[in-house]
C-alpha positions in Angstrom: 0.9 13.8 21.4 1.8 11.8 24.6 5.4 11.7 26.2 4.8 8.3 26.3 3.6 7.3 22.5 6.8 6.8 20.5 7.9 8.1 17.2 10.3 5.0 14.9 12.4 7.0 13.3 12.7 5.9 9.3 15.3 4.7 7.5 15.3 5.9 4.6 15.2 1.9 3.3 11.7 1.5 3.6 10.7 1.9 -0.5 13.8 -1.2 -0.6 13.1 -3.6 2.7 9.5 -3.4 1.3 7.2 -6.3 0.4 4.0 -6.4 -1.3 1.1 -7.9 -0.3 -0.8 -8.6 -3.6 0.8 -12.1 -4.0 -0.3 -12.8 -1.1 -4.0 -11.5 -1.7 -4.1 -12.7 -5.0 -3.3 -16.5 -3.6 -6.5 -15.7 -1.1 -9.0 -14.1 -3.5 -8.4 -17.0 -5.3 -9.1 -19.4 -2.6 -11.7 -17.2 -1.6 -13.2 -17.1 -4.8 -13.0 -21.4 -6.0 -15.1 -21.8 -2.2 -17.8 -19.2 -2.5 -18.0 -20.3 -6.0 -18.6 -24.1 -4.5 -21.1 -23.5 -2.2 -22.9 -21.3 -4.1 -23.4 -24.2 -6.8 -23.7 -27.1 -3.8 -26.6 -24.6 -1.4 -28.1 -24.4 -4.6 -28.1 -28.3 -6.0 -29.7 -28.5 -2.0 -32.3 -25.8 -2.5 -30.5 -23.9 0.3 -31.3 -20.6 -1.2 -30.3 -18.2 1.7 -26.5 -20.2 2.2 -26.0 -20.0 -2.0 -27.0 -15.7 -1.8 -24.8 -15.5 0.7 -21.9 -17.6 -1.2 -22.5 -15.2 -3.8 -22.1 -11.7 -1.8 -19.4 -14.1 -0.6 -18.1 -14.8 -5.0 -19.5 -11.0 -6.0 -16.7 -9.2 -3.5 -13.6 -12.0 -4.2 -13.7 -11.4 -8.0 -14.2 -7.6 -6.9 -11.2 -7.5 -5.7 -9.4 -9.8 -8.4 -9.9 -6.9 -10.6 -8.4 -4.3 -7.9 -5.7 -7.0 -6.9 -4.6 -7.5 -10.9 -5.3 -3.6 -11.4 -2.5 -2.5 -8.8 -0.1 -5.1 -10.2 -0.3 -4.0 -13.0 0.4 -0.4 -12.0 4.5 -1.6 -12.4 7.2 -1.0 -10.2 7.1 2.5 -9.1 3.3 1.7 -7.2 4.6 -2.2 -5.9 8.6 -1.5 -5.7 11.3 -3.6 -5.9 14.8 -4.6 -5.3 15.8 -2.5 -8.3 13.4 0.9 -6.8 16.0 2.8 -5.3 15.6 4.1 -1.7 13.7 7.6 -1.6 15.6 10.3 0.9 13.9 10.1 5.0 13.4 13.8 5.8 16.2 15.0 8.7 13.6 17.6 9.6 16.4 20.3 10.2 15.4 22.0 6.7 18.0 20.3 4.5 17.1 18.8 0.5 15.3 15.2 0.0 17.8 14.7 -2.3 19.6 14.8 -5.1 18.4 18.5 -7.2 16.0 19.9 -4.4 16.6 23.0 -4.0 15.6 24.8 -0.5 12.2 24.0 -1.2 12.9 20.2 -0.3 11.8 19.4 -4.2 7.8 19.9 -2.9 5.6 21.6 -5.7 4.6 24.8 -4.3 8.0 25.9 -2.6 7.7 23.7 0.5 5.3 25.3 1.4 2.8 22.7 3.2 0.3 25.1 4.5 -3.1 26.5 3.4 -3.5 29.9 1.7 -3.4 31.2 -1.6 0.8 30.5 -4.0 
């Protein structure tokens, strides 16, 4: 790492203050779906098959994105934390346990080992 690089320390409040962009993506995807569908119909009726195919590709991408967005939104607050989800304990970097009930291994599976190798 270069000396000029700055690494921002986590405050531990990121899950509380972070906001999911999924609702914005949902509305933008719906907007894109509507315009792509309009373009597909308009270009098909006016005899422009190339532009109609381009609109069909955009429409397909927008519909797939809608599916991904709805899947992620249905995963619930664990994956999209809101104000009712408490913040995670930040890594202090000095070997202290990460949270309540964490043992000497920092609460990680595998006894706190981060490298590869046999358990």
